[in-house]
Tab-separated table of C-alpha atoms and ligand atoms in Angstrom:
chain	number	residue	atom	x	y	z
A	3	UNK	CA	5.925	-61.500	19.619
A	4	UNK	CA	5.829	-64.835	21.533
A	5	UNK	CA	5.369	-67.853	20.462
A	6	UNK	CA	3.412	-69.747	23.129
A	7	UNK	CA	1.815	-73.136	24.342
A	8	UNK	CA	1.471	-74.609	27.763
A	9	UNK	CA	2.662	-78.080	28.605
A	10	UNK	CA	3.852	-81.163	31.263
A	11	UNK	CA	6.980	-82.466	30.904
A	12	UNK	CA	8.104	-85.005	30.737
A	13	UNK	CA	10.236	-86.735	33.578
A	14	UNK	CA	13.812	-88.352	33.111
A	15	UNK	CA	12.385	-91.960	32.973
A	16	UNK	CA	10.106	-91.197	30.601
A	17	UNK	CA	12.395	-89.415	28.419
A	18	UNK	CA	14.602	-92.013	28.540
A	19	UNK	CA	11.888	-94.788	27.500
A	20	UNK	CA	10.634	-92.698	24.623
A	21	UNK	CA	13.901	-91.776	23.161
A	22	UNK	CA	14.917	-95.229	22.745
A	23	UNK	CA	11.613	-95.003	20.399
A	24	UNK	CA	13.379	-92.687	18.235
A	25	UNK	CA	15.146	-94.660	14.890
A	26	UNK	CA	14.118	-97.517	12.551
A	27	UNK	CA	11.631	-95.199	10.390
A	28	UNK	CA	12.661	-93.107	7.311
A	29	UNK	CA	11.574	-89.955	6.709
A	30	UNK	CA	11.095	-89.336	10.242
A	31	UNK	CA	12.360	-86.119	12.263
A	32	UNK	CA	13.033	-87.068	15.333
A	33	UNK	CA	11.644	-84.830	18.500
A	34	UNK	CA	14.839	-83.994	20.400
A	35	UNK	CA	14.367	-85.365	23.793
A	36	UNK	CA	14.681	-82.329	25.948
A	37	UNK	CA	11.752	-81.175	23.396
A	38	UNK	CA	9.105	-84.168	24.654
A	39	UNK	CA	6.016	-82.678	26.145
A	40	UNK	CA	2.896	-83.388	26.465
A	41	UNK	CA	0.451	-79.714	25.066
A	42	UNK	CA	-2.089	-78.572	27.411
A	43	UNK	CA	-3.185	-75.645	25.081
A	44	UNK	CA	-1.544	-74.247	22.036
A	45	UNK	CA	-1.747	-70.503	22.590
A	46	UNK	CA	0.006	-69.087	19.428
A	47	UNK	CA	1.780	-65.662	18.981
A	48	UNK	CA	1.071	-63.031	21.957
A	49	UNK	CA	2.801	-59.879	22.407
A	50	UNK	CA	4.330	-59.101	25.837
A	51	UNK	CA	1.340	-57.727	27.146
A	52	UNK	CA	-0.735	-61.358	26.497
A	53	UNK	CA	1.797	-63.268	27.599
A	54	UNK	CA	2.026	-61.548	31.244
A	55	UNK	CA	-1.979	-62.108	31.153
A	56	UNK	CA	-1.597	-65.355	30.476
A	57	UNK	CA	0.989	-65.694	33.196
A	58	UNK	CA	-1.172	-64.458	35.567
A	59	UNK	CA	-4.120	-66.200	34.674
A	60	UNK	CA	-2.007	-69.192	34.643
A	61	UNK	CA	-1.242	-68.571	38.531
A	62	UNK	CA	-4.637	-69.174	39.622
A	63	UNK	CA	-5.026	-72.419	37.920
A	64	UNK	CA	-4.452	-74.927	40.557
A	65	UNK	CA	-5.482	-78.420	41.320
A	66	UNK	CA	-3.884	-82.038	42.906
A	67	UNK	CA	-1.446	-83.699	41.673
A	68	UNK	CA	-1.748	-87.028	39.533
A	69	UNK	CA	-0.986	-89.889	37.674
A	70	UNK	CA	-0.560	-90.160	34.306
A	71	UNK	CA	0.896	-92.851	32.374
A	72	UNK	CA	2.235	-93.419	28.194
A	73	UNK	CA	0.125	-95.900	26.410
A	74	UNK	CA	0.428	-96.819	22.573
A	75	UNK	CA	1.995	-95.145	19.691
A	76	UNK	CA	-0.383	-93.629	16.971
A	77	UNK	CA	-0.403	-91.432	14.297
A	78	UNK	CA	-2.186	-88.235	12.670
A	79	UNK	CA	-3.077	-88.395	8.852
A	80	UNK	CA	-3.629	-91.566	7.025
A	81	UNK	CA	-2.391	-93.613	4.940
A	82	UNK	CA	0.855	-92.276	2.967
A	83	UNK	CA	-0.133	-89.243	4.216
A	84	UNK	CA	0.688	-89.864	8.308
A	85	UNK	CA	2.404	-86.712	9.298
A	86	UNK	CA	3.220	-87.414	13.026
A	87	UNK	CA	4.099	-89.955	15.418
A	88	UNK	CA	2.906	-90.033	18.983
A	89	UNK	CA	3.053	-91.416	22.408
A	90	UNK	CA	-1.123	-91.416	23.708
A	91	UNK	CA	-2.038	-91.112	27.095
A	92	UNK	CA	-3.900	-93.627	29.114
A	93	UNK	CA	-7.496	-92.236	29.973
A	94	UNK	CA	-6.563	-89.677	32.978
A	95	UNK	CA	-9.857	-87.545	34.470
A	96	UNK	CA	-7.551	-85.112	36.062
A	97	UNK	CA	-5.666	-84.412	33.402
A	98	UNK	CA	-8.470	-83.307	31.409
A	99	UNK	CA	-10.007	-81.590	34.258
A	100	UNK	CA	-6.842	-79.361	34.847
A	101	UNK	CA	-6.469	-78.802	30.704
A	102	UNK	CA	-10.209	-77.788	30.920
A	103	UNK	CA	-9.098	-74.989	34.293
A	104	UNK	CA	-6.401	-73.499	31.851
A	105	UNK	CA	-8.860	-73.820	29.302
A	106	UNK	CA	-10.912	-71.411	30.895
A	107	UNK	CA	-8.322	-69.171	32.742
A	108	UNK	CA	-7.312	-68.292	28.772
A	109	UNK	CA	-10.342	-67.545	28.016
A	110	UNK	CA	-11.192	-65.552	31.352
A	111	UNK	CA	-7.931	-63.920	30.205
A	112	UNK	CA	-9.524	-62.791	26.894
A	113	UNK	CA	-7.808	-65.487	24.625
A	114	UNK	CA	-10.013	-67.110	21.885
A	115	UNK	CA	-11.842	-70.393	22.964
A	116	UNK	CA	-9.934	-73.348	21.929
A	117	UNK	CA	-12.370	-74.869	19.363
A	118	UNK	CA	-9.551	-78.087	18.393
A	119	UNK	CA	-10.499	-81.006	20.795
A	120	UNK	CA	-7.720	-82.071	23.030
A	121	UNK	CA	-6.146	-85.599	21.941
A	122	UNK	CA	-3.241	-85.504	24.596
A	123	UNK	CA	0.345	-86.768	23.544
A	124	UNK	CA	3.658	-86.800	22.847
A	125	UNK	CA	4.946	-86.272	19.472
A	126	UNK	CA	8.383	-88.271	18.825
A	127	UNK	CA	8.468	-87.570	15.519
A	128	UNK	CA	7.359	-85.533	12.149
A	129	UNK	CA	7.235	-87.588	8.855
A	130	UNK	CA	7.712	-87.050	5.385
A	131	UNK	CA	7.098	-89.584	2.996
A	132	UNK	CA	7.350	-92.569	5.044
A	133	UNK	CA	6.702	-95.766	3.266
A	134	UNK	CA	3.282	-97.084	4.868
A	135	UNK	CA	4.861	-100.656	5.140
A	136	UNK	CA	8.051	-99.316	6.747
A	137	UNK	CA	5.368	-97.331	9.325
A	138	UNK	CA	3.448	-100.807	9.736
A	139	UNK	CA	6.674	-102.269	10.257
A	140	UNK	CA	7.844	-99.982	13.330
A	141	UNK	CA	4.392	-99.814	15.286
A	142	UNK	CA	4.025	-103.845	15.206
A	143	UNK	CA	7.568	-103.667	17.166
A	144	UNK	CA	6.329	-100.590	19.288
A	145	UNK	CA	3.187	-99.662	18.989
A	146	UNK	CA	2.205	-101.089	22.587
A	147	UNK	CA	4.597	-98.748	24.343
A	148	UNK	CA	3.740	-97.957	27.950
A	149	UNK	CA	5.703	-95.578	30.529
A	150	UNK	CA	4.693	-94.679	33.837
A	151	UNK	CA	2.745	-93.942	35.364
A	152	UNK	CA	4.277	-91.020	36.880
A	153	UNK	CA	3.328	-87.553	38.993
A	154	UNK	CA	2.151	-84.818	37.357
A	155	UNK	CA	3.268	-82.175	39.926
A	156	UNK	CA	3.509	-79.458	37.670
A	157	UNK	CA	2.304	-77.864	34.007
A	158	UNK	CA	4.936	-75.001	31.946
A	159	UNK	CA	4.291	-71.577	29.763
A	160	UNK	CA	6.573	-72.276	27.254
A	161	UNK	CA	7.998	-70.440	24.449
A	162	UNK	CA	8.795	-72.050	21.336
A	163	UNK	CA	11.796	-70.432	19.541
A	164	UNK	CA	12.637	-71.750	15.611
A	165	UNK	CA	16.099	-72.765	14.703
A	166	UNK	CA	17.685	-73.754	11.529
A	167	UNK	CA	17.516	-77.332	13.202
A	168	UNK	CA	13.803	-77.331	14.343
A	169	UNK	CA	12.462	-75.415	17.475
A	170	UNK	CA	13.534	-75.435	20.694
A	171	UNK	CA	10.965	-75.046	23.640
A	172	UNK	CA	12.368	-72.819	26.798
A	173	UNK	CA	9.894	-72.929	30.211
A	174	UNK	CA	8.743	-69.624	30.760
A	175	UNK	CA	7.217	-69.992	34.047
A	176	UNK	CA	5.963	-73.528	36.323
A	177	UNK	CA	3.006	-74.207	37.892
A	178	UNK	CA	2.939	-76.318	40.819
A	179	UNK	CA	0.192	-78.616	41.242
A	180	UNK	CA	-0.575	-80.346	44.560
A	181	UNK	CA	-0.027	-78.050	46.923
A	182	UNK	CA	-2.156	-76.033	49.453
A	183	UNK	CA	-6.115	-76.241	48.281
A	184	UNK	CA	-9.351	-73.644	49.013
A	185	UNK	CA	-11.922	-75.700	50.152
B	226	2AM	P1	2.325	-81.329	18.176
B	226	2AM	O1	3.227	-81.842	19.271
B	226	2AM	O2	1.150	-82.203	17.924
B	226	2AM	O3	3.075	-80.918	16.928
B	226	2AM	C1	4.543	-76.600	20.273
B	226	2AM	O4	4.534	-76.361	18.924
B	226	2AM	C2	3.434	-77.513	20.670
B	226	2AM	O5	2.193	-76.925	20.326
B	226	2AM	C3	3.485	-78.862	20.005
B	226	2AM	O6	3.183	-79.833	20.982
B	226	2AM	C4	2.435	-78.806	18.943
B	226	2AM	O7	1.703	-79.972	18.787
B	226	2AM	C5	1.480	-77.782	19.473
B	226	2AM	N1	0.907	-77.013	18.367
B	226	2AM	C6	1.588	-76.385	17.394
B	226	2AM	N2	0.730	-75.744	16.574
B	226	2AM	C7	-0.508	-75.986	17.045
B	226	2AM	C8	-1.814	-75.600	16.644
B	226	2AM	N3	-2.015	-74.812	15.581
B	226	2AM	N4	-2.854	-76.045	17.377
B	226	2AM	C9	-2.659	-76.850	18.442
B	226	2AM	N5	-1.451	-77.236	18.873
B	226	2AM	C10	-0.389	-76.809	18.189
């Protein structure tokens, strides 16, 4: 089985800006860098099989390039119980267009729908037991991060592969964007 989730990564600049994000808070576990990505769709475990459909659904979901830039930190869960830090994304149309194509390539390709609205970002970190003052502490230094805006040119199948240290992500397949359009 496969592990599975398709995703943008994240350019060098960016990388760079958001890993300087990464100390000052306890009971964080820091993303590693070459992890940062921003999800498209989660797809789960597949067997071989799904995973070539998926591939080749994947290879007729194309579209323009575009912008998209970092804006504010933010977390999921409240209160002592925040459970992940995040990078959001400043309000991109195409971005949402293209996640809504893959979206419905999946599900062409006999997937389940999706039923989890899409909140694009970038984690940077999982907590456990943070102290809520030390959290306040870190996003009044940086919680009005901004990067970018840079090109989306491309979105990844990528397989996510546990280690002892946390999982790393390998790129399965890319998928250009911006190139030669039907009418
Ligand atoms: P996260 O960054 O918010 O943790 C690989 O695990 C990627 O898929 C991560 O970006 C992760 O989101 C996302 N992911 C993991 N499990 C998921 C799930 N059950 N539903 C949606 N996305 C998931």
């Amino acid at each position: 089985m496969l592990r599975l989730f398709i995703g943008i990564p994240m350019p060098e600049m960016v990388v760079e800006r958001l890993s300087a994000l990464a100390s000052g808070l306890p009971g964080a576990r820091w993303v590693p860098p070459e992890n940062y990505h921003l999800t498209l769709r989660f797809v789960g475990e597949v067997d071989e099989g799904t995973a070539h459909d998926v591939d080749e659904a994947l290879d007729y979901v194309t579209g323009p390039a575009f912008p998209v830039a970092l804006s504010g930190l933010g977390c999921f869960g409240r209160g002592h119980r925040q459970h992940a830090l995040w990078a959001g994304v400043a309000p991109a149309d195409a971005l949402h267009h293209l996640r809504d194509k893959v979206e419905s390539a999946l599900v062409r390709a006999g997937l389940p729908a999706e039923e989890r609205k899409f909140s694009p970002h970038v984690t940077l970190a999982y907590l456990s037991d943070t102290p809520e003052t030390r959290l306040a502490t870190y996003m009044g230094a940086n919680g009005l991060f901004q990067a970018g805006p840079f090109t989306v040119d491309r979105y990844c199948l990528y397989e996510s592969v546990p280690g002892r240290s946390g999982p790393s992500y390998h790129i399965l397949q890319e998928y250009p964007l911006g190139g030669w359009q039907p009418d």
